[in-house]
Amino acid sequence: MFPKVVQVIPMENYSVYVYFEDGKIVCYDMSQMIEKEVFRSLRDITVFKDTCTVMNDTLAWDVGGNRDNTMCLDIDPDTLYELPFVQEKIA
């Protein structure tokens, strides 16, 4: 099975709730990743939240703003799916 992300909700603490097609929900913590050069533009919380989206069936940031699947920053969906199931805290 190829895990498919259907919705993402970015939070103020650089984490993202990730919703999968099969109903699984995980919370991905990006606070360490934003220190890496490739993700550095996401250190601005406004950019982090405003560009967070679903592209290529996974969590991604459309930093170019043109919905180009080849130019986004994304996280492998298998990596996300391996995270433990969480209860959403945002309702």
Coordinates of C-alpha atoms in Angstrom, one line a residue:
M1 CA 0.0 0.0 0.0
F2 CA 1.2 3.5 -0.9
P3 CA 0.1 5.9 1.9
K4 CA -1.7 8.9 0.5
V5 CA -2.0 12.2 2.4
V6 CA -5.3 13.9 1.9
Q7 CA -5.1 16.9 4.3
V8 CA -2.5 18.8 6.3
I9 CA -2.9 21.4 9.0
P10 CA 0.2 23.3 10.1
M11 CA 0.5 24.5 13.7
E12 CA 2.3 27.5 15.3
N13 CA 5.0 25.2 16.8
Y14 CA 6.3 24.0 13.5
S15 CA 4.4 20.7 13.6
V16 CA 1.8 19.5 11.1
Y17 CA -1.2 17.3 11.5
V18 CA -1.2 14.9 8.6
Y19 CA -4.4 13.0 7.6
F20 CA -4.1 9.9 5.5
E21 CA -6.7 8.5 3.1
D22 CA -7.2 5.4 5.4
G23 CA -8.1 7.6 8.4
K24 CA -4.7 7.6 10.1
I25 CA -3.7 10.9 11.7
V26 CA -0.1 11.7 12.6
C27 CA 1.7 14.8 13.9
Y28 CA 5.0 15.6 12.2
D29 CA 7.4 17.8 14.0
M30 CA 9.4 20.0 11.6
S31 CA 11.2 22.0 14.4
Q32 CA 14.5 20.2 13.8
M33 CA 14.2 20.0 10.0
I34 CA 13.9 23.7 9.5
E35 CA 17.5 24.1 10.7
K36 CA 18.7 22.2 7.6
E37 CA 19.6 24.4 4.7
V38 CA 17.0 23.0 2.3
F39 CA 14.2 23.8 4.7
R40 CA 15.6 27.1 5.9
S41 CA 12.9 29.2 4.2
L42 CA 10.3 27.6 6.4
R43 CA 11.8 29.1 9.6
D44 CA 9.5 32.1 9.0
I45 CA 6.3 30.8 10.6
T46 CA 4.1 32.6 8.1
V47 CA 5.9 30.9 5.2
F48 CA 5.7 27.6 7.0
K49 CA 1.9 27.9 7.5
D50 CA 1.0 29.6 4.3
T51 CA 2.9 27.3 1.9
C52 CA 2.0 24.0 3.7
T53 CA -0.1 21.9 1.5
V54 CA -0.6 18.4 -0.1
M55 CA 1.4 17.8 -3.3
N56 CA 2.5 14.5 -4.7
D57 CA 0.1 12.8 -2.3
T58 CA 2.2 13.9 0.7
L59 CA 3.0 16.8 3.0
A60 CA 4.7 19.5 1.1
W61 CA 5.5 23.2 1.1
D62 CA 4.8 25.1 -2.2
V63 CA 7.5 27.7 -1.6
G64 CA 7.5 28.9 -5.2
G65 CA 3.8 29.4 -5.0
N66 CA 3.1 28.0 -8.5
R67 CA 1.9 24.4 -7.6
D68 CA 4.9 23.0 -9.5
N69 CA 5.3 19.4 -8.1
T70 CA 8.9 19.3 -9.0
M71 CA 9.8 22.5 -7.1
C72 CA 8.1 21.8 -3.7
L73 CA 9.7 20.7 -0.5
D74 CA 8.1 17.5 0.6
I75 CA 8.4 14.7 3.1
D76 CA 8.3 11.0 2.1
P77 CA 4.8 9.7 2.8
D78 CA 6.3 6.4 4.1
T79 CA 8.3 8.4 6.7
L80 CA 5.1 10.1 7.8
Y81 CA 3.0 7.0 7.9
E82 CA 5.5 5.3 10.2
L83 CA 4.8 7.9 12.9
P84 CA 2.4 6.9 15.7
F85 CA -1.3 7.5 15.4
V86 CA -2.4 10.7 17.3
Q87 CA -5.7 12.1 18.3
E88 CA -6.2 15.5 16.7
K89 CA -6.2 18.4 19.1
I90 CA -7.5 21.0 16.8
A91 CA -11.3 20.6 16.7

